[in-house]
PDB file of C-alpha atoms in Angstrom:
ATOM      1  CA  MET A   1     111.637  93.642 106.175  1.00  0.00           C
ATOM      2  CA  GLY A   2     111.943  97.218 106.569  1.00  0.00           C
ATOM      3  CA  THR A   3     110.276 100.510 107.273  1.00  0.00           C
ATOM      4  CA  ILE A   4     107.047 101.428 104.715  1.00  0.00           C
ATOM      5  CA  LYS A   5     106.747 105.031 104.423  1.00  0.00           C
ATOM      6  CA  PRO A   6     103.344 105.231 102.871  1.00  0.00           C
ATOM      7  CA  THR A   7     102.047 107.854 100.707  1.00  0.00           C
ATOM      8  CA  ILE A   8      98.600 108.721 101.103  1.00  0.00           C
ATOM      9  CA  TYR A   9      97.320 110.819  98.897  1.00  0.00           C
ATOM     10  CA  LEU A  10      92.836 112.374  99.487  1.00  0.00           C
ATOM     11  CA  LEU A  11      91.511 111.112  95.970  1.00  0.00           C
ATOM     12  CA  LYS A  12      89.408 114.254  94.361  1.00  0.00           C
ATOM     13  CA  GLU A  13      85.626 114.680  95.617  1.00  0.00           C
ATOM     14  CA  ASP A  14      85.178 113.351  92.029  1.00  0.00           C
ATOM     15  CA  VAL A  15      85.811 110.265  92.741  1.00  0.00           C
ATOM     16  CA  THR A  16      83.109 107.935  92.560  1.00  0.00           C
ATOM     17  CA  ASP A  17      84.719 104.494  91.578  1.00  0.00           C
ATOM     18  CA  PRO A  18      88.403 103.998  92.343  1.00  0.00           C
ATOM     19  CA  LYS A  19      88.720 101.105  89.384  1.00  0.00           C
ATOM     20  CA  LYS A  20      88.723 104.797  86.671  1.00  0.00           C
ATOM     21  CA  LEU A  21      92.170 105.603  88.584  1.00  0.00           C
ATOM     22  CA  PHE A  22      93.994 103.029  86.645  1.00  0.00           C
ATOM     23  CA  LYS A  23      94.962 102.865  82.664  1.00  0.00           C
ATOM     24  CA  GLN A  24      94.917  99.639  82.520  1.00  0.00           C
ATOM     25  CA  SER A  25      92.499  97.025  84.124  1.00  0.00           C
ATOM     26  CA  LEU A  26      93.970  95.974  87.803  1.00  0.00           C
ATOM     27  CA  LYS A  27      93.306  92.751  89.573  1.00  0.00           C
ATOM     28  CA  SER A  28      91.675  92.995  92.841  1.00  0.00           C
ATOM     29  CA  LYS A  29      90.636  91.545  96.716  1.00  0.00           C
ATOM     30  CA  GLU A  30      88.583  93.762  99.306  1.00  0.00           C
ATOM     31  CA  GLU A  31      89.007  92.685 102.685  1.00  0.00           C
ATOM     32  CA  ASN A  32      88.193  94.401 105.662  1.00  0.00           C
ATOM     33  CA  GLY A  33      86.426  97.600 103.900  1.00  0.00           C
ATOM     34  CA  CYS A  34      89.984  98.394 101.852  1.00  0.00           C
ATOM     35  CA  THR A  35      90.472  96.959  98.090  1.00  0.00           C
ATOM     36  CA  LEU A  36      93.599  95.764  96.788  1.00  0.00           C
ATOM     37  CA  TYR A  37      94.074  96.696  93.599  1.00  0.00           C
ATOM     38  CA  TYR A  38      97.347  95.237  91.876  1.00  0.00           C
ATOM     39  CA  LYS A  39      99.125  93.347  88.936  1.00  0.00           C
ATOM     40  CA  THR A  40     101.143  90.214  88.383  1.00  0.00           C
ATOM     41  CA  SER A  41     104.885  90.580  88.203  1.00  0.00           C
ATOM     42  CA  GLY A  42     106.296  89.173  84.854  1.00  0.00           C
ATOM     43  CA  LYS A  43     110.521  89.161  84.421  1.00  0.00           C
ATOM     44  CA  ASN A  44     110.717  91.470  81.269  1.00  0.00           C
ATOM     45  CA  THR A  45     114.151  92.412  79.027  1.00  0.00           C
ATOM     46  CA  PRO A  46     114.921  96.104  78.280  1.00  0.00           C
ATOM     47  CA  ASP A  47     115.220  97.247  75.236  1.00  0.00           C
ATOM     48  CA  TRP A  48     118.943  97.922  75.534  1.00  0.00           C
ATOM     49  CA  ALA A  49     119.777  94.720  76.792  1.00  0.00           C
ATOM     50  CA  ASP A  50     119.730  92.979  72.805  1.00  0.00           C
ATOM     51  CA  PHE A  51     122.387  96.190  71.636  1.00  0.00           C
ATOM     52  CA  VAL A  52     124.522  95.216  74.840  1.00  0.00           C
ATOM     53  CA  ILE A  53     124.676  91.075  73.612  1.00  0.00           C
ATOM     54  CA  ASP A  54     125.061  91.470  70.366  1.00  0.00           C
ATOM     55  CA  ASN A  55     128.181  93.856  71.293  1.00  0.00           C
ATOM     56  CA  PHE A  56     128.648  91.904  74.303  1.00  0.00           C
ATOM     57  CA  GLN A  57     130.020  88.387  74.764  1.00  0.00           C
ATOM     58  CA  LEU A  58     128.137  87.182  77.532  1.00  0.00           C
ATOM     59  CA  ASP A  59     127.185  83.168  77.644  1.00  0.00           C
ATOM     60  CA  SER A  60     123.441  83.874  78.679  1.00  0.00           C
ATOM     61  CA  ASN A  61     120.943  87.297  79.342  1.00  0.00           C
ATOM     62  CA  PRO A  62     121.668  88.494  82.633  1.00  0.00           C
ATOM     63  CA  PHE A  63     119.409  91.611  81.785  1.00  0.00           C
ATOM     64  CA  ARG A  64     115.898  91.088  82.936  1.00  0.00           C
ATOM     65  CA  ASN A  65     113.364  93.577  85.085  1.00  0.00           C
ATOM     66  CA  SER A  66     110.454  92.652  86.948  1.00  0.00           C
ATOM     67  CA  SER A  67     107.832  95.373  88.308  1.00  0.00           C
ATOM     68  CA  SER A  68     105.037  95.273  91.175  1.00  0.00           C
ATOM     69  CA  TYR A  69     102.419  97.135  91.605  1.00  0.00           C
ATOM     70  CA  ALA A  70      99.625  98.152  94.589  1.00  0.00           C
ATOM     71  CA  VAL A  71      97.839 100.592  95.083  1.00  0.00           C
ATOM     72  CA  VAL A  72      95.514  99.992  98.775  1.00  0.00           C
ATOM     73  CA  VAL A  73      92.046 101.976  98.440  1.00  0.00           C
ATOM     74  CA  ILE A  74      90.364 103.031 101.425  1.00  0.00           C
ATOM     75  CA  LYS A  75      86.856 104.610 102.134  1.00  0.00           C
ATOM     76  CA  VAL A  76      86.323 107.102 104.676  1.00  0.00           C
ATOM     77  CA  LYS A  77      82.871 108.428 104.997  1.00  0.00           C
ATOM     78  CA  ASN A  78      82.096 109.441 100.805  1.00  0.00           C
ATOM     79  CA  ARG A  79      86.499 109.516 100.197  1.00  0.00           C
ATOM     80  CA  TYR A  80      88.556 107.699  99.214  1.00  0.00           C
ATOM     81  CA  PHE A  81      92.729 107.501  99.996  1.00  0.00           C
ATOM     82  CA  ALA A  82      94.522 105.796  98.098  1.00  0.00           C
ATOM     83  CA  ILE A  83      98.021 104.161  98.884  1.00  0.00           C
ATOM     84  CA  PRO A  84     100.812 103.509  95.700  1.00  0.00           C
ATOM     85  CA  LEU A  85     103.047 100.165  96.401  1.00  0.00           C
ATOM     86  CA  SER A  86     105.577 101.026  94.130  1.00  0.00           C
ATOM     87  CA  GLU A  87     107.532 104.059  92.667  1.00  0.00           C
ATOM     88  CA  GLU A  88     105.164 104.186  89.747  1.00  0.00           C
ATOM     89  CA  LYS A  89     102.468 107.603  89.900  1.00  0.00           C
ATOM     90  CA  LEU A  90      99.202 107.364  89.738  1.00  0.00           C
ATOM     91  CA  SER A  91      98.086 109.655  86.792  1.00  0.00           C
ATOM     92  CA  ARG A  92      94.473 111.123  88.018  1.00  0.00           C
ATOM     93  CA  ILE A  93      95.679 111.321  92.482  1.00  0.00           C
ATOM     94  CA  SER A  94      95.925 114.604  94.026  1.00  0.00           C
TER      95      SER A  94
END
């Protein structure tokens, strides 16, 4: 396993419910005072795949994307910290 270099965000003081940070509903799991918010990964065909397949002779569609997304949220005293575990950025974190 590679080294994880996390970015840790201190959430704004007005954030009282971390679930409201996310634009979509995420699954969650709470353990040891931390909450993991995540979405299930899925395989998606990129928008451009049909163009490539229609214009080049390929035996099958080798183009599949999969994205994973998870955020660990920790409450310390009355403030929340968030540690995103993906390349996506969170909209309300600063």
